[in-house]
mmCIF file of C-alpha atoms in Angstrom:
data_model
loop_
_atom_site.group_PDB
_atom_site.id
_atom_site.type_symbol
_atom_site.label_atom_id
_atom_site.label_comp_id
_atom_site.label_asym_id
_atom_site.label_seq_id
_atom_site.Cartn_x
_atom_site.Cartn_y
_atom_site.Cartn_z
ATOM 1 C CA MET Y 52 78.582 96.091 129.167
ATOM 2 C CA THR Y 53 81.492 94.764 131.232
ATOM 3 C CA THR Y 54 84.216 92.504 129.846
ATOM 4 C CA LEU Y 55 87.010 90.583 131.520
ATOM 5 C CA THR Y 56 89.802 89.187 129.348
ATOM 6 C CA VAL Y 57 92.168 86.603 130.824
ATOM 7 C CA LEU Y 58 95.826 87.496 130.281
ATOM 8 C CA GLY Y 59 97.324 84.871 132.575
ATOM 9 C CA ASN Y 60 96.240 82.245 135.089
ATOM 10 C CA ALA Y 61 99.292 80.252 136.255
ATOM 11 C CA ALA Y 62 100.665 79.967 139.785
ATOM 12 C CA PRO Y 63 103.210 80.445 141.258
ATOM 13 C CA TYR Y 64 105.324 80.738 138.108
ATOM 14 C CA PRO Y 65 104.562 81.056 134.390
ATOM 15 C CA GLN Y 66 104.202 77.911 132.330
ATOM 16 C CA PRO Y 67 104.269 77.357 128.548
ATOM 17 C CA ASP Y 68 101.383 79.382 127.077
ATOM 18 C CA ARG Y 69 100.206 80.228 130.627
ATOM 19 C CA PRO Y 70 101.441 83.536 132.056
ATOM 20 C CA CYS Y 71 100.854 84.276 135.714
ATOM 21 C CA SER Y 72 97.827 86.196 136.952
ATOM 22 C CA GLY Y 73 96.610 89.022 134.764
ATOM 23 C CA TYR Y 74 93.226 90.289 133.588
ATOM 24 C CA LEU Y 75 91.973 93.173 131.473
ATOM 25 C CA LEU Y 76 88.790 94.633 132.937
ATOM 26 C CA GLN Y 77 86.868 97.000 130.670
ATOM 27 C CA ALA Y 78 83.674 98.811 131.657
ATOM 28 C CA GLY Y 79 82.280 102.309 131.841
ATOM 29 C CA GLY Y 80 84.731 103.548 129.232
ATOM 30 C CA VAL Y 81 87.685 102.446 131.388
ATOM 31 C CA SER Y 82 90.387 99.791 131.015
ATOM 32 C CA VAL Y 83 92.054 98.362 134.147
ATOM 33 C CA TRP Y 84 94.934 95.885 134.212
ATOM 34 C CA VAL Y 85 94.111 93.694 137.201
ATOM 35 C CA GLU Y 86 97.253 91.849 138.395
ATOM 36 C CA ALA Y 87 100.525 92.079 136.481
ATOM 37 C CA GLY Y 88 101.968 88.598 136.777
ATOM 38 C CA PRO Y 89 104.999 87.576 134.714
ATOM 39 C CA GLY Y 90 104.022 87.180 131.064
ATOM 40 C CA SER Y 91 100.757 89.067 131.347
ATOM 41 C CA LEU Y 92 102.024 92.280 129.736
ATOM 42 C CA ALA Y 93 102.642 90.583 126.400
ATOM 43 C CA GLN Y 94 99.093 89.234 126.505
ATOM 44 C CA LEU Y 95 97.721 92.655 127.454
ATOM 45 C CA LEU Y 96 99.325 94.089 124.334
ATOM 46 C CA ARG Y 97 97.285 91.692 122.197
ATOM 47 C CA HIS Y 98 94.179 93.593 123.272
ATOM 48 C CA THR Y 99 95.236 97.174 124.007
ATOM 49 C CA SER Y 100 98.279 99.394 124.552
ATOM 50 C CA LEU Y 101 99.735 100.797 127.752
ATOM 51 C CA ASP Y 102 98.791 104.337 126.773
ATOM 52 C CA GLN Y 103 95.134 103.172 126.723
ATOM 53 C CA VAL Y 104 95.220 101.548 130.186
ATOM 54 C CA ASP Y 105 93.587 103.785 132.796
ATOM 55 C CA ALA Y 106 94.892 102.046 135.920
ATOM 56 C CA VAL Y 107 96.581 98.961 137.352
ATOM 57 C CA TRP Y 108 95.165 97.132 140.381
ATOM 58 C CA LEU Y 109 97.351 94.634 142.311
ATOM 59 C CA SER Y 110 95.931 92.400 145.049
ATOM 60 C CA HIS Y 111 99.206 91.727 146.894
ATOM 61 C CA LEU Y 112 102.943 91.849 146.393
ATOM 62 C CA HIS Y 113 103.899 88.265 145.567
ATOM 63 C CA LEU Y 114 106.004 88.144 142.417
ATOM 64 C CA ASP Y 115 103.475 86.096 140.443
ATOM 65 C CA HIS Y 116 101.073 89.035 140.706
ATOM 66 C CA ILE Y 117 103.371 92.029 140.184
ATOM 67 C CA GLY Y 118 106.392 90.940 138.126
ATOM 68 C CA ASP Y 119 105.363 92.539 134.842
ATOM 69 C CA LEU Y 120 104.878 95.943 136.431
ATOM 70 C CA LEU Y 121 108.659 96.264 136.055
ATOM 71 C CA ASN Y 122 108.347 95.559 132.336
ATOM 72 C CA ALA Y 123 105.519 98.084 132.106
ATOM 73 C CA TYR Y 124 107.767 100.693 133.721
ATOM 74 C CA TYR Y 125 110.504 100.059 131.173
ATOM 75 C CA ALA Y 126 107.992 100.172 128.324
ATOM 76 C CA LEU Y 127 106.499 103.459 129.490
ATOM 77 C CA ALA Y 128 109.841 105.068 130.379
ATOM 78 C CA TYR Y 129 111.971 103.911 127.473
ATOM 79 C CA GLY Y 130 109.715 102.273 124.888
ATOM 80 C CA GLU Y 131 108.964 105.388 122.822
ATOM 81 C CA LEU Y 132 105.243 104.964 123.464
ATOM 82 C CA PRO Y 133 102.778 107.842 123.010
ATOM 83 C CA PRO Y 134 103.086 110.324 125.902
ATOM 84 C CA ARG Y 135 100.644 109.818 128.740
ATOM 85 C CA ALA Y 136 100.098 110.958 132.311
ATOM 86 C CA PRO Y 137 101.680 108.721 134.989
ATOM 87 C CA LEU Y 138 99.828 105.388 135.118
ATOM 88 C CA PRO Y 139 97.865 105.025 138.402
ATOM 89 C CA VAL Y 140 98.802 101.819 140.242
ATOM 90 C CA TYR Y 141 96.559 100.746 143.119
ATOM 91 C CA ALA Y 142 98.472 98.292 145.302
ATOM 92 C CA PRO Y 143 99.529 97.592 148.899
ATOM 93 C CA ALA Y 144 101.704 100.383 150.255
ATOM 94 C CA GLY Y 145 104.817 98.207 150.320
ATOM 95 C CA LEU Y 146 105.041 98.309 146.528
ATOM 96 C CA ALA Y 147 107.003 101.563 146.657
ATOM 97 C CA ASP Y 148 109.778 99.984 148.743
ATOM 98 C CA ARG Y 149 109.823 96.870 146.537
ATOM 99 C CA LEU Y 150 110.341 98.941 143.411
ATOM 100 C CA ALA Y 151 112.917 101.205 145.042
ATOM 101 C CA GLY Y 152 114.846 98.134 146.175
ATOM 102 C CA PHE Y 153 114.807 96.577 142.721
ATOM 103 C CA PHE Y 154 116.254 99.723 141.181
ATOM 104 C CA ALA Y 155 118.662 100.276 144.127
ATOM 105 C CA GLN Y 156 117.143 103.690 144.861
ATOM 106 C CA PRO Y 157 116.558 105.219 148.306
ATOM 107 C CA ASP Y 158 112.843 105.676 147.582
ATOM 108 C CA ALA Y 159 110.321 105.407 144.767
ATOM 109 C CA GLY Y 160 110.287 109.090 143.872
ATOM 110 C CA PHE Y 161 112.137 108.418 140.629
ATOM 111 C CA LEU Y 162 109.039 106.567 139.339
ATOM 112 C CA ALA Y 163 106.687 109.529 139.672
ATOM 113 C CA ASP Y 164 106.839 110.633 136.047
ATOM 114 C CA VAL Y 165 105.822 107.129 134.902
ATOM 115 C CA LEU Y 166 103.881 105.344 137.673
ATOM 116 C CA ASP Y 167 101.509 106.994 140.137
ATOM 117 C CA LEU Y 168 101.563 104.648 143.148
ATOM 118 C CA ARG Y 169 98.334 104.782 145.167
ATOM 119 C CA PRO Y 170 98.176 102.608 148.313
ATOM 120 C CA LEU Y 171 95.176 100.350 148.831
ATOM 121 C CA SER Y 172 93.445 99.932 152.180
ATOM 122 C CA ASP Y 173 90.534 97.952 153.572
ATOM 123 C CA GLY Y 174 87.354 99.536 152.267
ATOM 124 C CA HIS Y 175 89.242 101.530 149.641
ATOM 125 C CA GLU Y 176 86.935 102.711 146.859
ATOM 126 C CA VAL Y 177 87.777 104.581 143.703
ATOM 127 C CA GLU Y 178 85.682 105.832 140.786
ATOM 128 C CA LEU Y 179 87.246 105.548 137.347
ATOM 129 C CA GLY Y 180 84.911 106.852 134.677
ATOM 130 C CA GLY Y 181 81.821 104.651 134.927
ATOM 131 C CA LEU Y 182 83.610 101.929 136.914
ATOM 132 C CA THR Y 183 83.829 101.593 140.700
ATOM 133 C CA LEU Y 184 86.654 99.574 142.275
ATOM 134 C CA ALA Y 185 86.210 98.550 145.911
ATOM 135 C CA SER Y 186 88.876 96.647 147.853
ATOM 136 C CA SER Y 187 88.520 94.471 150.954
ATOM 137 C CA ALA Y 188 91.344 93.073 153.072
ATOM 138 C CA VAL Y 189 91.496 89.259 152.955
ATOM 139 C CA ASP Y 190 93.557 86.525 154.617
ATOM 140 C CA HIS Y 191 96.617 85.398 152.654
ATOM 141 C CA GLY Y 192 98.636 84.178 155.616
ATOM 142 C CA GLY Y 193 100.472 87.377 156.467
ATOM 143 C CA PRO Y 194 101.053 89.623 153.436
ATOM 144 C CA GLU Y 195 98.750 92.583 152.986
ATOM 145 C CA ALA Y 196 96.205 91.304 150.468
ATOM 146 C CA TYR Y 197 92.954 92.546 148.954
ATOM 147 C CA ALA Y 198 89.983 91.203 147.053
ATOM 148 C CA LEU Y 199 88.258 93.363 144.459
ATOM 149 C CA ARG Y 200 84.639 94.187 143.724
ATOM 150 C CA ALA Y 201 84.279 96.068 140.450
ATOM 151 C CA SER Y 202 80.902 97.410 139.381
ATOM 152 C CA SER Y 203 79.527 99.351 136.426
ATOM 153 C CA THR Y 204 75.877 100.008 135.557
ATOM 154 C CA GLY Y 205 74.759 97.199 137.830
ATOM 155 C CA HIS Y 206 77.237 94.610 136.504
ATOM 156 C CA VAL Y 207 79.546 93.201 139.192
ATOM 157 C CA LEU Y 208 82.868 91.361 139.124
ATOM 158 C CA ALA Y 209 84.142 89.861 142.381
ATOM 159 C CA TYR Y 210 87.791 88.751 142.422
ATOM 160 C CA SER Y 211 89.309 86.872 145.323
ATOM 161 C CA GLY Y 212 92.940 87.788 144.751
ATOM 162 C CA ASP Y 213 94.839 85.114 146.687
ATOM 163 C CA CYS Y 214 93.346 84.184 150.043
ATOM 164 C CA ALA Y 215 91.809 81.569 152.279
ATOM 165 C CA PRO Y 216 88.039 81.613 152.773
ATOM 166 C CA CYS Y 217 87.124 84.526 155.029
ATOM 167 C CA PRO Y 218 84.038 86.598 155.937
ATOM 168 C CA ALA Y 219 85.362 89.675 154.127
ATOM 169 C CA LEU Y 220 85.413 87.815 150.829
ATOM 170 C CA ASP Y 221 81.929 86.419 151.424
ATOM 171 C CA ALA Y 222 80.607 89.959 151.877
ATOM 172 C CA LEU Y 223 82.448 91.286 148.835
ATOM 173 C CA ALA Y 224 81.237 88.509 146.524
ATOM 174 C CA VAL Y 225 77.498 88.772 147.253
ATOM 175 C CA ASP Y 226 75.378 88.595 144.078
ATOM 176 C CA ALA Y 227 78.335 88.985 141.725
ATOM 177 C CA ASP Y 228 77.606 88.451 138.050
ATOM 178 C CA LEU Y 229 81.042 86.891 137.684
ATOM 179 C CA LEU Y 230 83.127 85.494 140.551
ATOM 180 C CA LEU Y 231 86.797 85.064 139.633
ATOM 181 C CA CYS Y 232 88.373 82.840 142.277
ATOM 182 C CA GLU Y 233 91.776 81.211 142.579
ATOM 183 C CA ALA Y 234 91.887 77.497 143.358
ATOM 184 C CA ASN Y 235 94.913 75.629 144.615
ATOM 185 C CA ASP Y 236 95.970 72.390 146.240
ATOM 186 C CA PRO Y 237 95.616 72.769 150.040
ATOM 187 C CA VAL Y 238 98.898 70.952 150.647
ATOM 188 C CA ALA Y 239 100.783 73.496 148.540
ATOM 189 C CA ASN Y 240 99.439 76.536 150.379
ATOM 190 C CA PRO Y 241 96.662 76.589 152.991
ATOM 191 C CA PHE Y 242 96.098 80.306 152.400
ATOM 192 C CA HIS Y 243 94.399 79.733 149.076
ATOM 193 C CA HIS Y 244 90.961 78.419 148.170
ATOM 194 C CA THR Y 245 90.679 74.816 147.168
ATOM 195 C CA PRO Y 246 88.450 74.223 144.137
ATOM 196 C CA GLU Y 247 85.690 72.969 146.419
ATOM 197 C CA GLN Y 248 85.985 76.084 148.591
ATOM 198 C CA ALA Y 249 85.753 78.266 145.476
ATOM 199 C CA GLY Y 250 82.545 76.448 144.571
ATOM 200 C CA ASP Y 251 81.242 76.877 148.108
ATOM 201 C CA LEU Y 252 81.943 80.606 147.918
ATOM 202 C CA ALA Y 253 80.037 80.898 144.637
ATOM 203 C CA ARG Y 254 77.070 79.044 146.114
ATOM 204 C CA ARG Y 255 77.021 81.022 149.388
ATOM 205 C CA SER Y 256 77.383 84.395 147.728
ATOM 206 C CA GLY Y 257 74.775 83.827 145.022
ATOM 207 C CA ALA Y 258 77.241 84.309 142.163
ATOM 208 C CA ARG Y 259 75.765 83.897 138.700
ATOM 209 C CA GLN Y 260 78.970 82.494 137.192
ATOM 210 C CA LEU Y 261 82.197 81.084 138.645
ATOM 211 C CA VAL Y 262 85.528 81.348 136.838
ATOM 212 C CA ILE Y 263 88.421 79.309 138.255
ATOM 213 C CA THR Y 264 91.926 80.757 137.931
ATOM 214 C CA HIS Y 265 95.468 80.750 139.389
ATOM 215 C CA VAL Y 266 95.593 76.959 139.561
ATOM 216 C CA GLY Y 267 98.887 75.652 140.929
ATOM 217 C CA PRO Y 268 101.074 72.926 139.386
ATOM 218 C CA LEU Y 269 99.641 70.123 141.538
ATOM 219 C CA LEU Y 270 96.295 70.443 139.731
ATOM 220 C CA THR Y 271 95.249 70.924 136.143
ATOM 221 C CA PRO Y 272 92.889 73.808 135.438
ATOM 222 C CA GLU Y 273 90.374 71.306 134.067
ATOM 223 C CA ALA Y 274 90.500 69.177 137.229
ATOM 224 C CA ALA Y 275 90.145 72.226 139.459
ATOM 225 C CA THR Y 276 87.115 73.437 137.514
ATOM 226 C CA THR Y 277 85.498 70.003 137.697
ATOM 227 C CA GLN Y 278 86.078 69.817 141.452
ATOM 228 C CA ALA Y 279 84.513 73.260 141.932
ATOM 229 C CA THR Y 280 81.284 72.043 140.307
ATOM 230 C CA GLN Y 281 80.835 69.561 143.154
ATOM 231 C CA ALA Y 282 79.921 72.529 145.356
ATOM 232 C CA PHE Y 283 78.387 74.936 142.824
ATOM 233 C CA ASP Y 284 75.877 73.919 140.174
ATOM 234 C CA GLY Y 285 75.900 77.221 138.300
ATOM 235 C CA PRO Y 286 77.993 77.974 135.196
ATOM 236 C CA THR Y 287 81.631 77.190 136.036
ATOM 237 C CA THR Y 288 84.514 77.858 133.665
ATOM 238 C CA ASN Y 289 88.281 77.717 133.638
ATOM 239 C CA ALA Y 290 90.031 81.051 133.022
ATOM 240 C CA ASP Y 291 91.715 80.065 129.769
ATOM 241 C CA VAL Y 292 94.268 82.599 128.544
ATOM 242 C CA GLY Y 293 92.738 84.819 125.851
ATOM 243 C CA ILE Y 294 89.094 84.169 126.706
ATOM 244 C CA THR Y 295 86.825 87.184 127.215
ATOM 245 C CA PHE Y 296 83.818 87.048 129.529
ATOM 246 C CA THR Y 297 80.994 89.517 128.932
ATOM 247 C CA PHE Y 298 78.467 90.245 131.667
#
């Protein structure tokens, strides 16, 4: 069984009762915190503890996807939590410099006892217990960005990260049991999917279920989900904070 719990879905900043992007993926005896947007850590702690998280996976380095990694560092370093090995963090290579800059350090070596930074790359694949995480480079208008395909015992999650429609995402999403796709207003940022494009992706890829997330302030999540159904007639749901999908 694979579960995905929504910890946050707002973009590009947290809103009342809506943290930024964050998801708890659990399968194959493994728990992965996918995206660490501002506010998502508090929601994560409703469901598990940081000493029980096996890894963090970050699609790109925009603040609304990584901000709470700083809070996780403070919690692990100074929060008197149960001892654990350094938490693996799979993210674009530039994360090390971002963190070093925030702490005014020459490099990220000071983090090594707490966070184990592991750079992503196109085609990167890692096995965590009974869960496989595979990353594909996607088009987000310049920043290094990745989509995720997570699979366990034949159950597949495809997650767009933030990106415009692109062939790499089409290939990654094929036959996914659950497609988690961001949907934004095209005027706000052309390097995101519109709701209709998210629906098109679900239809093209043969997804069994579409979940709309990361909806910007020019749309409501409900409106974005409704618009996506114009292109995809399968089950389509908004990623409400706190909901758990089982597939």
